[in-house]
Coordinates of C-alpha atoms in Angstrom, one line a residue:
X29 CA 95.3 -209.2 99.7
X30 CA 92.4 -207.4 97.9
X31 CA 90.7 -206.6 101.2
X32 CA 93.9 -205.2 102.6
X33 CA 94.4 -203.0 99.6
X34 CA 90.9 -201.6 99.9
X35 CA 91.5 -200.9 103.6
X36 CA 94.6 -199.0 102.8
X37 CA 92.8 -197.0 100.1
X38 CA 89.9 -196.2 102.5
X39 CA 92.4 -195.1 105.1
X40 CA 94.2 -192.9 102.6
X41 CA 90.9 -191.3 101.6
X42 CA 90.0 -190.7 105.2
X43 CA 93.3 -189.0 105.8
X44 CA 92.9 -186.8 102.7
X45 CA 89.4 -185.9 103.9
X46 CA 90.6 -185.0 107.4
X47 CA 93.5 -183.0 105.9
X48 CA 91.1 -181.1 103.6
X49 CA 88.8 -180.3 106.5
X50 CA 91.7 -179.1 108.7
X51 CA 93.0 -176.9 105.9
X52 CA 89.6 -175.5 105.3
X53 CA 89.2 -174.7 109.0
X54 CA 92.6 -173.0 109.0
X55 CA 91.7 -170.9 106.0
X56 CA 88.4 -169.9 107.5
X57 CA 90.1 -168.9 110.8
X58 CA 92.8 -167.0 108.9
X59 CA 90.2 -165.3 106.8
X60 CA 88.2 -164.2 109.9
X61 CA 91.4 -162.8 111.5
X62 CA 92.1 -160.8 108.4
X63 CA 88.6 -159.5 108.1
X64 CA 88.5 -158.7 111.8
X65 CA 91.8 -156.8 111.7
X66 CA 90.7 -154.8 108.7
X67 CA 87.4 -153.8 110.5
X68 CA 89.2 -152.8 113.6
X69 CA 92.0 -150.8 111.8
X70 CA 91.7 -147.1 111.5
X71 CA 90.5 -146.0 108.0
X72 CA 93.1 -144.1 105.8
X73 CA 91.2 -140.8 105.3
X74 CA 94.2 -138.5 105.3
X75 CA 94.5 -135.2 107.1
X76 CA 92.0 -133.9 109.6
X77 CA 89.1 -131.7 108.3
X78 CA 90.5 -128.4 107.2
X79 CA 89.4 -125.1 105.6
X80 CA 87.9 -121.9 106.8
X81 CA 85.8 -122.0 109.9
X82 CA 82.6 -119.9 109.4
X83 CA 81.2 -120.7 112.9
X84 CA 81.0 -123.2 115.7
X85 CA 77.3 -123.9 115.2
X86 CA 75.0 -124.5 112.2
X87 CA 73.2 -121.2 112.7
X88 CA 76.4 -119.1 112.8
X89 CA 77.7 -120.9 109.7
X90 CA 74.4 -120.2 107.8
X91 CA 74.5 -116.5 108.8
X92 CA 78.2 -116.2 107.7
X93 CA 77.7 -117.9 104.4
X94 CA 74.4 -116.0 103.8
X95 CA 76.1 -112.7 104.5
X96 CA 78.9 -113.6 102.1
X97 CA 76.4 -114.5 99.4
X98 CA 74.3 -111.3 100.0
X99 CA 77.4 -109.1 99.7
X100 CA 78.4 -110.7 96.4
X101 CA 74.9 -110.3 95.0
X102 CA 75.0 -106.6 95.7
X103 CA 77.5 -106.2 92.8
X104 CA 76.8 -109.3 90.7
X105 CA 73.9 -111.4 89.4
X106 CA 75.5 -114.5 90.9
X107 CA 77.3 -115.5 94.1
X108 CA 79.3 -118.6 95.2
X109 CA 80.1 -119.5 98.8
X110 CA 82.3 -122.3 100.0
X111 CA 81.4 -124.7 102.8
X112 CA 84.7 -126.1 104.2
X113 CA 85.4 -129.5 105.6
X114 CA 85.3 -128.0 109.1
X115 CA 82.0 -126.4 108.4
X116 CA 80.7 -129.7 107.1
X117 CA 81.9 -131.4 110.3
X118 CA 80.0 -128.9 112.4
X119 CA 76.9 -129.5 110.3
X120 CA 77.2 -133.3 110.4
X121 CA 77.5 -133.1 114.2
X122 CA 74.5 -130.8 114.6
X123 CA 72.3 -133.0 112.3
X124 CA 73.6 -136.4 113.5
X125 CA 70.5 -138.6 113.3
X126 CA 71.9 -141.1 115.8
X127 CA 74.3 -139.3 118.2
X128 CA 74.3 -142.2 120.7
X129 CA 75.4 -144.7 118.1
X130 CA 77.7 -142.5 116.0
X131 CA 80.1 -140.2 117.9
X132 CA 82.5 -137.5 116.9
X133 CA 81.5 -137.3 113.2
X134 CA 84.1 -135.8 110.9
X135 CA 83.6 -134.7 107.2
X136 CA 86.3 -134.7 104.6
X137 CA 86.3 -134.2 100.8
X138 CA 87.9 -137.0 98.9
X139 CA 87.8 -137.5 95.1
X140 CA 84.7 -135.4 94.5
X141 CA 82.7 -136.8 97.4
X142 CA 82.0 -135.9 101.0
X143 CA 83.3 -138.6 103.3
X144 CA 81.8 -138.7 106.8
X145 CA 83.3 -140.9 109.5
X146 CA 82.2 -141.5 113.1
X147 CA 83.2 -143.6 116.1
X148 CA 80.8 -146.4 116.8
X149 CA 80.8 -149.9 118.3
X150 CA 80.3 -153.4 116.9
X151 CA 79.7 -155.6 119.9
X152 CA 82.5 -155.0 122.4
X153 CA 84.8 -153.4 119.8
X154 CA 85.2 -149.8 119.0
X155 CA 85.4 -149.1 115.3
X156 CA 85.2 -146.2 112.8
X157 CA 82.2 -146.2 110.4
X158 CA 82.7 -144.4 107.1
X159 CA 80.2 -143.4 104.4
X160 CA 81.0 -141.7 101.0
X161 CA 78.3 -139.3 99.8
X162 CA 77.5 -137.7 96.5
X163 CA 75.8 -134.4 96.6
X164 CA 72.9 -134.1 94.1
X165 CA 71.2 -130.9 92.9
X166 CA 67.6 -131.5 92.1
X167 CA 64.8 -129.3 90.6
X168 CA 66.9 -126.2 90.0
X169 CA 64.0 -124.3 88.3
X170 CA 61.2 -125.1 90.7
X171 CA 62.1 -126.1 94.3
X172 CA 65.9 -126.5 94.4
X173 CA 67.2 -129.1 96.8
X174 CA 70.7 -130.4 97.6
X175 CA 70.5 -134.0 98.7
X176 CA 73.2 -136.4 99.8
X177 CA 73.3 -140.0 98.5
X178 CA 75.6 -142.6 100.0
X179 CA 77.3 -144.8 97.5
X180 CA 79.9 -146.6 99.6
X181 CA 80.4 -147.7 103.2
X182 CA 83.2 -149.1 105.3
X183 CA 83.9 -150.2 108.9
X184 CA 87.5 -149.4 109.5
X185 CA 89.3 -150.5 106.4
X186 CA 86.7 -153.1 105.5
X187 CA 84.2 -152.2 102.8
X188 CA 80.7 -153.4 103.5
X189 CA 77.7 -153.8 101.1
X190 CA 75.4 -150.9 100.7
X191 CA 72.3 -152.6 102.1
X192 CA 74.2 -153.2 105.4
X193 CA 75.3 -149.6 105.5
X194 CA 71.8 -148.3 104.9
X195 CA 70.5 -150.4 107.8
X196 CA 73.3 -149.2 110.1
X197 CA 72.2 -145.6 109.6
X198 CA 69.1 -145.3 107.4
X199 CA 68.9 -141.5 107.9
X200 CA 72.6 -140.7 107.5
X201 CA 72.0 -138.5 104.5
X202 CA 70.1 -136.1 106.8
X203 CA 73.4 -135.0 108.3
X204 CA 74.4 -133.3 105.0
X205 CA 71.1 -131.5 104.3
X206 CA 72.6 -128.2 102.9
X207 CA 69.3 -126.9 101.7
X208 CA 67.9 -127.0 105.3
X209 CA 71.1 -125.2 106.4
X210 CA 69.8 -122.0 104.7
X211 CA 66.1 -122.7 105.0
X212 CA 66.4 -123.0 108.8
X213 CA 67.0 -119.3 109.1
X214 CA 64.0 -117.1 108.1
X215 CA 66.3 -114.3 107.1
X216 CA 68.2 -116.6 104.7
X217 CA 65.3 -118.7 103.5
X218 CA 65.2 -116.7 100.2
X219 CA 68.7 -118.0 99.4
X220 CA 67.5 -121.6 99.6
X221 CA 65.1 -120.8 96.8
X222 CA 67.8 -119.2 94.7
X223 CA 70.3 -122.0 94.4
X224 CA 72.2 -122.1 91.1
X225 CA 74.6 -125.0 91.5
X226 CA 76.5 -127.3 93.9
X227 CA 80.0 -128.6 93.2
X228 CA 82.3 -130.7 95.5
X229 CA 85.7 -129.2 95.1
X230 CA 89.0 -129.9 96.9
X231 CA 88.7 -126.8 99.1
X232 CA 85.0 -127.5 100.0
X233 CA 81.5 -127.6 98.7
X234 CA 80.8 -124.7 96.4
X235 CA 77.2 -123.5 96.4
X236 CA 76.0 -120.9 93.9
X237 CA 73.0 -118.5 94.1
X238 CA 71.4 -116.0 91.8
X239 CA 69.7 -112.7 92.3
X240 CA 65.9 -112.4 92.1
X241 CA 64.8 -112.1 88.5
X242 CA 68.0 -113.5 87.1
X243 CA 68.3 -116.8 85.3
X244 CA 70.2 -119.6 87.0
X245 CA 73.8 -120.4 86.0
X246 CA 74.6 -124.0 86.5
X247 CA 78.3 -123.5 85.7
X248 CA 79.0 -120.8 88.3
X249 CA 80.5 -123.2 90.8
X250 CA 83.0 -124.7 88.3
X251 CA 83.8 -121.2 86.8
X252 CA 84.8 -119.9 90.3
X253 CA 87.2 -122.8 90.7
X254 CA 88.7 -122.3 87.3
X255 CA 89.2 -118.6 87.9
X256 CA 90.8 -119.2 91.3
X257 CA 93.1 -121.8 89.7
X258 CA 94.1 -119.4 86.9
X259 CA 94.8 -116.6 89.3

């Protein structure tokens, strides 16, 4: 009788172990399906890139924005130009460090950051890679630079760790090198040395400049937005 009871207990334990393993397998499969579906889903980025189109190439955009800034500086010590989402998309396409891997890049402004998306592939599947960038203004007094720093990545609707995103496209920040946009044209190179401020606003990236011999004004970009809102 004792041996039989032990046999029943062993069988019950075996059944429980098998059931637990089966449940764990089902959970893992279900989790993989959820993760896979999120990665393959289109990201929710809202409307297509909008705003004023200053040109169909990086050079034309630089010339248009430089001309706008120069005109403002004729009658003022400071000038502010706006790089729209559509301009940023052209720039991102022109400076795409991996055009074979990342196709049809688009740039949008969401919650104070520049969001760049592009079509790519993970194995046999087509997905959309997304990176969120902060624009940083460095060394305003000496050699002003506008650099882009990614702080979030996603594949479709699936967020991925930063170290994976950095390995997917280690030179992705080069696609938003706004300092190089002006420095690439000798006639506009002086503007790249006269940067005042950079501010990511809902209507685009505001870039401020100052006239030679005038002190920089870090608040010009924000003041322009406030004035436009008040008007």
